[in-house]
Each structure stands twice: as C-alpha cells, then as structure tokens.
Amino acid sequence: MKNLLEIRNLKITTLRGRETVHLLNQVDLDIRKKCSFGIVGESGCGKSITANAVLGLLPYPLRVSEGSIRYESKNDEMDLLSLDAKALRAVRGREISMIFQEPMTSLDPIFTVEMQMFEALSFHHPEMSRSAMRERALEMLHRVNIPRPEQTLASYPHQLSGGQLQRIMIAIALINDPRLLLADEPTTALDVTIQAQILRLMNDLKEQNDTSIVMITHDLGVIAETCEEVAVFYAGQIVEQADVAAIFHETAHPYTHGLLQAVTSLGGAERKLYTIPGIVPPGGQWSRGCRFADRCSRCMEKCKEMMPALTEVSPGHRCRCFLHSEEAES
Ligand SMILES: Nc1ncnc2c1ncn2[C@@H]1O[C@H](COP(=O)(O)OP(=O)(O)O)[C@@H](O)[C@H]1O
Ligand code: SF4
Ligand SMILES: [Mg+2]
C-alpha cells in the first residue's frame, strides 16, 4: 500500500424509524505515512462519524453501508471494515489510537492514572512486568511534559486539571507506539493557552515518532498549527481538499472561505466573531443540488438543481463547486 490508511467511497447511514438516512457520502481519503492530516468543518458535518468508522466505533443504528477502509499495519495490510470485534480490539490502541474532546469521558474516575496506564499496556502486552509497565508509564508522562510524573501516577482524574488530563490521554494513546493517532477535537474543551501547549506537544510527538495524526477540528486555526494536508467536510461530503498552504492561500470553495473568515476575525477581543450565516442541514436533509447552496453568497441557479462533482482545480487540490468546474455528479 502506498498510504497508511486509504478510505474509499465511504458511506454511512442511520435509521430514523424505518427510513434509511444518509449521513456521509463518497468520502475518499488517503493518509500518508508520517503525515498530519486535518479534517475540518462545522459541527454536524460528519467528522466524528468518519473517525469512529475507522475504529469500528459507530453506535447502532449508524453503520457503514458502502466503501472500504484499508490500513497497512505493522505486519500486513487489512480492510478494517471486515475485521471482527476481537481483531478490532487488537488494532485499537496498538496500531490506531484515538483521543477525544473530553478526557473525563475516556478516563475512569474510580481508578488512578497508573492503573489506567497499566491497563492500556497490559491489554496489548500481557507478558509485561509491573516494573516495566511503571517505567514505560513514567517515560510517557515525561514525554507529554507532566511536571511530577510519580505523583501524577498515584492521582485520580478529579485531582488533575483539564490540560493535564488531556496530556495523560495523549500519553495513554501513544503508550503502545501506534502508527496512527485520530485526535477528535482534542483541544476544543481547553482554554486558549493550554490549547496552544497541547498542539505544540502533539507536533513534537509527531516529529519524535513515526506516527501519523488525523486532527479533527472545527477550527482552521488549529489546522494551520498542526497539519500538512486538509479535507474540508460539509454536510457529509468533502467539499475541498489540498495541502494546507493551498487551503489558506488558494482557497477555492466558498464554504472554506467562510471558515477562514471565522479564524481571521479571532484577533481582536472587541471584534464580533464571524460565523457563516445559516446552519448545517441535519443529517440526510440535503437539497439535491449543492448542499451549501442555501448559505452560499455566490449561489447560481444550477447550484440548486445539480450537485457539483469533486474535481481537481490544480494538482492535489480538489474542490466541489461550480465556480471551479462545470462537472456535476451523475
Ligand atoms: N449516534 C447518532 N445517532 C444519530 N445520528 C448521529 C449520531 N451521531 C452522529 N449523528 C449524525 O451524523 C451527522 C454527522 O455527525 P458527526 O460526525 O458527529 O459530526 P461532527 O463530528 O462533524 O460534528 C450529524 O448529522 C449527526 O446528527
Ligand atoms: S456550487 Fe454554487 S452554491 Fe455550491 S458552493 Fe459553489 S457557488 Fe456556492
Ligand atoms: Mg465531532
């Protein structure tokens, strides 16, 4: 395989009563080895369900109805969608790890940090001795810049700050040297200073290890800090994809323009935060034309009738908009 992860024509559906509702269509993504890849879009655009699908974590009745997710593991190549529960557990945490927005939802309040780090280790390395686990846990806490690792190991989650908890989550996610880290809004719940520290930490860790990172965020500012490539999601589709420089300097899609304005107006406190007018349509309730049409200031007649295809505007830069190509989805 050329890439670490290859998602092809991913479709995710759910059930509302007896009706099948489409939540995600036609998503193709290539995550290269040792790359940091961003997925950006407003809330409800399908970022989390895409990441959850990779690790077989979609809650019923959500399911992958079409497509493939191929992954190149340490030893061989596999289709993650065809793995059974046991095989998936062997991949999770060992090959592919995930961190979430709220560290408290992933850490168990009744166990110490040490117990939780030991559990993550012993699940994949049952042969490991307690002293070896302790050494590894301390090493990981050092790597994520936890000031008093020994003391932290003995702490319970409620004794630690949000920033420390997120560092510990990162330490646990990386404790078995995974090749891919899926980070779903890892800094959204943190205040701005701590957010910057965590993003810097993730960049450092990526440099030190051979880990690829998929950074999921609603904030293009976070992408600018951390990623090399980015896919912009809107209403369950990719609407633009390119390397980060092109997304910022040769922005093609009106939706990406909107997201960018939301970032650049962050500067002054007195300035009103820009938000794109309107809302993301709920899953499946999309018009037959361009899904962004009712929010787009450049909407044309044909945009309401036909769905633009995702086409290349320059090598490696794809966009789904009639301003850049006449091509429509059939
Ligand atoms: N458990 C669920 N049950 C039903 N619909 C869901 C569930 N989780 C997500 N969805 C729907 O799937 C779509 C994509 O959601 P999600 O991936 O969470 O968005 P994002 O992470 O981009 O904010 C939304 O329309 C959301 O309402
Ligand atoms: S296809 Fe039309 S409505 Fe959709 S983003 Fe482009 S200009 Fe706007
Ligand atoms: Mg989400």
Short mmCIF file of C-alpha atoms and ligand atoms in Angstrom, two decimals:
data_model
loop_
_atom_site.label_atom_id
_atom_site.label_comp_id
_atom_site.label_asym_id
_atom_site.label_seq_id
_atom_site.Cartn_x
_atom_site.Cartn_y
_atom_site.Cartn_z
CA MET A 1 0.00 0.00 0.00
CA LYS A 2 1.19 3.49 -0.80
CA ASN A 3 -0.52 5.06 2.22
CA LEU A 4 -1.06 4.17 5.84
CA LEU A 5 -4.83 4.49 5.58
CA GLU A 6 -7.00 4.54 2.46
CA ILE A 7 -10.69 5.33 2.73
CA ARG A 8 -12.66 4.75 -0.45
CA ASN A 9 -16.22 5.79 -1.23
CA LEU A 10 -17.23 5.69 2.43
CA LYS A 11 -20.97 5.89 3.04
CA ILE A 12 -22.52 5.98 6.50
CA THR A 13 -26.25 5.65 7.12
CA THR A 14 -28.54 5.55 10.10
CA LEU A 15 -32.17 4.62 10.67
CA ARG A 16 -34.91 7.05 11.56
CA GLY A 17 -37.90 4.86 12.21
CA ARG A 18 -37.86 2.57 9.19
CA GLU A 19 -36.28 5.11 6.93
CA THR A 20 -32.59 4.92 6.00
CA VAL A 21 -30.90 8.30 6.38
CA HIS A 22 -27.59 9.10 4.70
CA LEU A 23 -25.09 10.84 6.99
CA LEU A 24 -21.94 10.61 4.90
CA ASN A 25 -21.34 10.07 1.16
CA GLN A 26 -18.48 9.48 -1.21
CA VAL A 27 -15.65 10.18 1.21
CA ASP A 28 -12.21 9.28 -0.16
CA LEU A 29 -9.17 9.97 2.00
CA ASP A 30 -5.52 8.95 1.80
CA ILE A 31 -3.49 9.33 4.97
CA ARG A 32 0.20 9.10 4.14
CA LYS A 33 2.77 7.63 6.50
CA LYS A 34 4.20 10.13 9.00
CA CYS A 35 1.76 12.79 7.89
CA SER A 36 -0.53 15.09 9.81
CA PHE A 37 -3.89 15.31 8.12
CA GLY A 38 -6.66 17.68 9.13
CA ILE A 39 -10.40 17.18 8.86
CA VAL A 40 -12.24 20.47 9.33
CA GLY A 41 -15.86 21.57 9.20
CA GLU A 42 -18.65 22.86 11.43
CA SER A 43 -20.44 20.69 13.92
CA GLY A 44 -22.59 18.01 12.30
CA CYS A 45 -20.64 17.71 9.04
CA GLY A 46 -19.55 14.09 9.59
CA LYS A 47 -16.03 14.41 11.01
CA SER A 48 -16.51 12.25 14.10
CA ILE A 49 -18.52 9.52 12.42
CA THR A 50 -15.75 9.21 9.82
CA ALA A 51 -13.12 8.73 12.55
CA ASN A 52 -15.36 6.38 14.52
CA ALA A 53 -15.96 4.27 11.41
CA VAL A 54 -12.19 3.70 11.10
CA LEU A 55 -12.08 2.03 14.51
CA GLY A 56 -15.44 0.28 14.26
CA LEU A 57 -16.93 2.58 16.90
CA LEU A 58 -20.13 3.69 15.17
CA PRO A 59 -23.05 3.38 17.59
CA TYR A 60 -26.07 1.42 16.35
CA PRO A 61 -28.07 2.22 14.21
CA LEU A 62 -25.25 4.03 12.44
CA ARG A 63 -23.37 1.81 10.01
CA VAL A 64 -21.02 1.86 7.07
CA SER A 65 -23.29 0.98 4.15
CA GLU A 66 -20.64 1.14 1.43
CA GLY A 67 -16.95 1.64 0.89
CA SER A 68 -13.65 0.34 2.21
CA ILE A 69 -11.12 1.40 4.82
CA ARG A 70 -7.74 -0.19 4.16
CA TYR A 71 -4.93 0.07 6.66
CA GLU A 72 -1.32 -1.01 6.49
CA SER A 73 -0.44 -2.47 9.87
CA LYS A 74 3.00 -3.19 11.29
CA ASN A 75 2.80 -6.67 9.76
CA ASP A 76 0.28 -6.67 6.93
CA GLU A 77 -2.48 -4.92 5.05
CA MET A 78 -6.10 -5.17 6.17
CA ASP A 79 -9.61 -4.00 5.46
CA LEU A 80 -10.69 -2.55 8.79
CA LEU A 81 -14.37 -2.91 7.89
CA SER A 82 -14.08 -6.68 7.58
CA LEU A 83 -12.44 -7.23 11.00
CA ASP A 84 -14.42 -8.92 13.76
CA ALA A 85 -14.68 -7.43 17.25
CA LYS A 86 -11.63 -9.29 18.57
CA ALA A 87 -9.40 -8.30 15.66
CA LEU A 88 -10.55 -4.68 16.01
CA ARG A 89 -9.64 -4.64 19.70
CA ALA A 90 -6.15 -5.79 18.74
CA VAL A 91 -5.85 -2.83 16.34
CA ARG A 92 -7.28 -0.22 18.72
CA GLY A 93 -4.65 1.36 20.92
CA ARG A 94 -1.88 -0.73 19.37
CA GLU A 95 -1.99 0.29 15.70
CA ILE A 96 -4.52 3.12 15.79
CA SER A 97 -5.34 5.23 18.84
CA MET A 98 -7.97 7.85 19.37
CA ILE A 99 -8.29 10.84 21.68
CA PHE A 100 -11.47 12.77 22.25
CA GLN A 101 -12.57 16.25 23.21
CA GLU A 102 -13.46 15.39 26.79
CA PRO A 103 -10.68 13.49 28.57
CA MET A 104 -13.00 12.86 31.50
CA THR A 105 -15.26 10.70 29.36
CA SER A 106 -12.35 8.42 28.44
CA LEU A 107 -10.72 8.22 31.88
CA ASP A 108 -12.38 6.22 34.62
CA PRO A 109 -12.92 8.37 37.76
CA ILE A 110 -12.50 5.46 40.18
CA PHE A 111 -9.03 4.36 39.01
CA THR A 112 -5.68 6.08 39.42
CA VAL A 113 -3.74 7.27 36.39
CA GLU A 114 -1.29 4.43 36.99
CA MET A 115 -3.99 1.76 36.86
CA GLN A 116 -5.35 3.20 33.61
CA MET A 117 -1.94 3.41 32.00
CA PHE A 118 -1.15 -0.15 33.11
CA GLU A 119 -4.41 -1.39 31.64
CA ALA A 120 -3.63 0.19 28.26
CA LEU A 121 -0.23 -1.51 28.30
CA SER A 122 -1.16 -4.92 29.62
CA PHE A 123 -4.06 -5.28 27.18
CA HIS A 124 -1.61 -5.48 24.30
CA HIS A 125 1.40 -6.77 26.30
CA PRO A 126 0.07 -9.24 28.89
CA GLU A 127 3.62 -10.51 29.47
CA MET A 128 4.92 -7.14 30.67
CA SER A 129 6.12 -6.94 34.30
CA ARG A 130 4.81 -4.31 36.70
CA SER A 131 8.18 -2.62 36.93
CA ALA A 132 8.48 -2.46 33.14
CA MET A 133 4.96 -1.01 32.93
CA ARG A 134 5.79 1.56 35.57
CA GLU A 135 8.93 2.57 33.74
CA ARG A 136 7.03 2.93 30.47
CA ALA A 137 4.20 4.91 32.13
CA LEU A 138 6.70 7.34 33.69
CA GLU A 139 8.52 7.71 30.40
CA MET A 140 5.27 8.59 28.65
CA LEU A 141 4.30 11.16 31.32
CA HIS A 142 7.74 12.76 30.89
CA ARG A 143 7.21 12.90 27.16
CA VAL A 144 3.93 14.75 27.49
CA ASN A 145 5.53 17.21 29.94
CA ILE A 146 3.69 16.23 33.09
CA PRO A 147 5.66 18.02 35.84
CA ARG A 148 5.58 15.42 38.67
CA PRO A 149 5.10 12.05 36.96
CA GLU A 150 5.44 9.91 40.13
CA GLN A 151 2.81 11.91 41.94
CA THR A 152 0.56 12.02 38.89
CA LEU A 153 0.61 8.24 38.55
CA ALA A 154 -0.94 7.96 42.01
CA SER A 155 -3.60 10.60 41.29
CA TYR A 156 -7.25 10.13 40.42
CA PRO A 157 -8.63 12.05 37.42
CA HIS A 158 -10.59 14.56 39.56
CA GLN A 159 -7.32 15.68 41.19
CA LEU A 160 -5.94 16.89 37.85
CA SER A 161 -6.67 19.86 35.57
CA GLY A 162 -8.26 19.58 32.11
CA GLY A 163 -4.92 20.31 30.43
CA GLN A 164 -3.14 17.64 32.49
CA LEU A 165 -5.89 15.12 31.77
CA GLN A 166 -5.59 15.72 28.06
CA ARG A 167 -1.80 15.21 28.28
CA ILE A 168 -2.44 11.94 30.09
CA MET A 169 -4.92 10.89 27.40
CA ILE A 170 -2.25 11.59 24.79
CA ALA A 171 0.28 9.60 26.84
CA ILE A 172 -2.14 6.65 27.03
CA ALA A 173 -2.99 6.91 23.33
CA LEU A 174 0.72 6.75 22.44
CA ILE A 175 1.85 4.26 25.08
CA ASN A 176 1.85 1.32 22.65
CA ASP A 177 3.52 3.26 19.81
CA PRO A 178 0.57 3.33 17.40
CA ARG A 179 1.18 4.28 13.79
CA LEU A 180 -1.95 6.39 13.56
CA LEU A 181 -3.49 8.77 16.08
CA LEU A 182 -7.03 10.02 15.50
CA ALA A 183 -7.50 13.20 17.51
CA ASP A 184 -11.14 14.32 17.62
CA GLU A 185 -11.26 17.97 18.75
CA PRO A 186 -8.55 17.26 21.35
CA THR A 187 -8.22 20.88 22.44
CA THR A 188 -11.74 22.23 21.99
CA ALA A 189 -12.61 21.91 25.69
CA LEU A 190 -9.40 23.63 26.84
CA ASP A 191 -8.67 27.31 27.27
CA VAL A 192 -6.59 29.04 24.61
CA THR A 193 -3.16 28.93 26.34
CA ILE A 194 -3.47 25.25 27.24
CA GLN A 195 -4.79 24.54 23.75
CA ALA A 196 -1.61 26.03 22.24
CA GLN A 197 0.56 23.93 24.59
CA ILE A 198 -1.22 20.71 23.68
CA LEU A 199 -0.97 21.42 19.96
CA ARG A 200 2.75 22.11 20.33
CA LEU A 201 3.11 18.87 22.25
CA MET A 202 1.33 16.91 19.52
CA ASN A 203 3.63 18.45 16.89
CA ASP A 204 6.71 17.49 18.94
CA LEU A 205 5.46 13.95 19.44
CA LYS A 206 4.82 13.58 15.75
CA GLU A 207 8.37 14.69 14.98
CA GLN A 208 9.83 12.24 17.52
CA ASN A 209 7.77 9.22 16.46
CA ASP A 210 6.69 7.83 13.15
CA THR A 211 3.06 8.45 13.99
CA SER A 212 0.59 9.91 11.52
CA ILE A 213 -2.03 12.17 13.04
CA VAL A 214 -5.56 12.85 11.84
CA MET A 215 -6.55 16.10 13.52
CA ILE A 216 -10.29 16.71 13.62
CA THR A 217 -11.43 20.24 14.40
CA HIS A 218 -13.97 22.93 13.55
CA ASP A 219 -11.14 25.48 13.63
CA LEU A 220 -8.88 26.16 10.65
CA GLY A 221 -6.50 27.89 13.08
CA VAL A 222 -5.78 24.50 14.68
CA ILE A 223 -5.18 23.02 11.22
CA ALA A 224 -2.70 25.79 10.41
CA GLU A 225 -0.75 24.96 13.58
CA THR A 226 -0.60 21.23 13.10
CA CYS A 227 -1.35 19.84 9.65
CA GLU A 228 0.23 19.30 6.27
CA GLU A 229 -2.91 18.31 4.37
CA VAL A 230 -6.56 19.04 4.98
CA ALA A 231 -10.01 17.91 3.90
CA VAL A 232 -12.93 20.28 4.42
CA PHE A 233 -16.17 18.50 5.27
CA TYR A 234 -19.60 19.97 4.70
CA ALA A 235 -22.91 18.16 5.20
CA GLY A 236 -21.44 14.68 4.98
CA GLN A 237 -19.16 15.31 1.99
CA ILE A 238 -15.67 16.50 1.22
CA VAL A 239 -16.03 19.91 -0.43
CA GLU A 240 -12.35 20.84 -0.67
CA GLN A 241 -9.07 19.07 -0.12
CA ALA A 242 -5.47 20.23 -0.55
CA ASP A 243 -2.22 20.80 1.24
CA VAL A 244 -2.51 23.37 4.00
CA ALA A 245 -0.75 26.19 2.13
CA ALA A 246 -3.18 25.87 -0.78
CA ILE A 247 -6.22 25.82 1.52
CA PHE A 248 -5.12 29.10 3.07
CA HIS A 249 -3.65 30.87 0.03
CA GLU A 250 -5.57 29.45 -2.92
CA THR A 251 -8.89 28.85 -1.20
CA ALA A 252 -11.37 27.55 -3.74
CA HIS A 253 -14.66 26.66 -2.03
CA PRO A 254 -17.00 29.38 -0.67
CA TYR A 255 -17.51 27.28 2.48
CA THR A 256 -13.76 27.20 3.14
CA HIS A 257 -13.72 30.99 2.64
CA GLY A 258 -16.35 31.20 5.36
CA LEU A 259 -14.35 29.01 7.74
CA LEU A 260 -11.28 31.15 7.08
CA GLN A 261 -13.10 34.35 7.92
CA ALA A 262 -14.17 32.78 11.18
CA VAL A 263 -10.47 32.24 12.00
CA THR A 264 -9.04 35.61 10.97
CA SER A 265 -11.62 37.56 12.95
CA LEU A 266 -10.46 35.83 16.14
CA GLY A 267 -7.77 38.51 16.69
CA GLY A 268 -9.35 41.49 18.46
CA ALA A 269 -11.50 40.86 21.50
CA GLU A 270 -13.84 43.73 20.67
CA ARG A 271 -14.49 42.44 17.14
CA LYS A 272 -17.54 40.29 16.69
CA LEU A 273 -16.70 36.68 15.93
CA TYR A 274 -17.67 35.91 12.34
CA THR A 275 -19.92 32.95 11.74
CA ILE A 276 -21.20 31.73 8.40
CA PRO A 277 -24.89 32.68 8.13
CA GLY A 278 -27.34 29.77 8.36
CA ILE A 279 -26.87 26.28 9.72
CA VAL A 280 -25.58 22.90 8.60
CA PRO A 281 -28.60 20.90 7.42
CA PRO A 282 -29.29 17.91 9.69
CA GLY A 283 -28.07 14.51 8.51
CA GLY A 284 -29.73 13.42 5.31
CA GLN A 285 -31.88 16.53 4.91
CA TRP A 286 -29.95 17.83 1.96
CA SER A 287 -31.14 19.60 -1.14
CA ARG A 288 -30.49 17.73 -4.39
CA GLY A 289 -28.10 20.39 -5.66
CA CYS A 290 -25.07 21.78 -3.86
CA ARG A 291 -25.54 21.16 -0.15
CA PHE A 292 -24.08 24.58 0.66
CA ALA A 293 -26.42 26.40 -1.76
CA ASP A 294 -28.78 27.99 0.78
CA ARG A 295 -25.84 29.53 2.69
CA CYS A 296 -23.65 30.48 -0.25
CA SER A 297 -23.41 34.16 -1.28
CA ARG A 298 -22.32 33.06 -4.77
CA CYS A 299 -25.09 30.56 -5.36
CA MET A 300 -26.25 30.31 -9.01
CA GLU A 301 -29.42 28.75 -10.48
CA LYS A 302 -27.75 25.49 -11.40
CA CYS A 303 -26.34 25.11 -7.88
CA LYS A 304 -29.87 24.40 -6.64
CA GLU A 305 -30.53 21.80 -9.33
CA MET A 306 -27.32 19.82 -9.63
CA MET A 307 -24.68 18.51 -7.27
CA PRO A 308 -21.18 19.71 -8.20
CA ALA A 309 -18.56 16.96 -8.54
CA LEU A 310 -15.31 16.95 -6.57
CA THR A 311 -12.79 17.86 -9.26
CA GLU A 312 -9.15 18.85 -9.37
CA VAL A 313 -8.52 22.61 -9.59
CA SER A 314 -4.75 22.11 -9.59
CA PRO A 315 -2.60 19.04 -8.91
CA GLY A 316 -3.52 17.68 -5.47
CA HIS A 317 -6.17 20.36 -4.88
CA ARG A 318 -9.79 19.21 -5.19
CA CYS A 319 -12.95 21.27 -4.87
CA ARG A 320 -16.70 20.62 -5.18
CA CYS A 321 -18.12 23.84 -6.63
CA PHE A 322 -19.49 25.06 -9.96
CA LEU A 323 -17.36 28.20 -9.73
CA HIS A 324 -14.37 25.97 -10.50
CA SER A 325 -15.76 23.25 -12.72
CA GLU A 326 -18.91 22.63 -14.74
CA GLU A 327 -18.83 18.97 -13.82
CA ALA A 328 -21.85 17.68 -11.91
CA GLU A 329 -22.40 14.37 -10.09
CA SER A 330 -24.38 11.99 -12.25
N1 LIG B 1 -25.46 8.45 17.39
C1 LIG B 1 -26.03 9.12 16.39
N2 LIG B 1 -27.32 8.91 16.03
C2 LIG B 1 -27.90 9.57 15.01
N3 LIG B 1 -27.27 10.49 14.28
C3 LIG B 1 -26.00 10.75 14.56
C4 LIG B 1 -25.30 10.09 15.63
N4 LIG B 1 -24.02 10.56 15.67
C5 LIG B 1 -23.94 11.47 14.68
N5 LIG B 1 -25.11 11.58 14.02
C6 LIG B 1 -25.39 12.49 12.87
O1 LIG B 1 -24.39 12.31 11.91
C7 LIG B 1 -24.02 13.56 11.34
C8 LIG B 1 -22.54 13.76 11.50
O2 LIG B 1 -22.23 13.83 12.88
P1 LIG B 1 -20.76 13.98 13.44
O3 LIG B 1 -19.84 13.08 12.72
O4 LIG B 1 -20.84 13.81 14.91
O5 LIG B 1 -20.41 15.49 13.10
P2 LIG B 1 -19.12 16.35 13.51
O6 LIG B 1 -18.17 15.46 14.22
O7 LIG B 1 -18.60 16.85 12.19
O8 LIG B 1 -19.65 17.44 14.35
C9 LIG B 1 -24.88 14.62 12.04
O9 LIG B 1 -25.98 14.90 11.21
C10 LIG B 1 -25.30 13.94 13.31
O10 LIG B 1 -26.54 14.42 13.75
S1 SF4 B 2 -21.71 25.11 -6.22
FE1 SF4 B 2 -22.78 27.04 -6.14
S2 SF4 B 2 -23.85 27.08 -4.16
FE2 SF4 B 2 -22.31 25.47 -4.09
S3 SF4 B 2 -20.56 26.42 -3.18
FE3 SF4 B 2 -20.28 26.61 -5.38
S4 SF4 B 2 -21.19 28.57 -5.93
FE4 SF4 B 2 -21.89 28.08 -3.84
MG MG B 3 -17.47 15.67 16.20
#
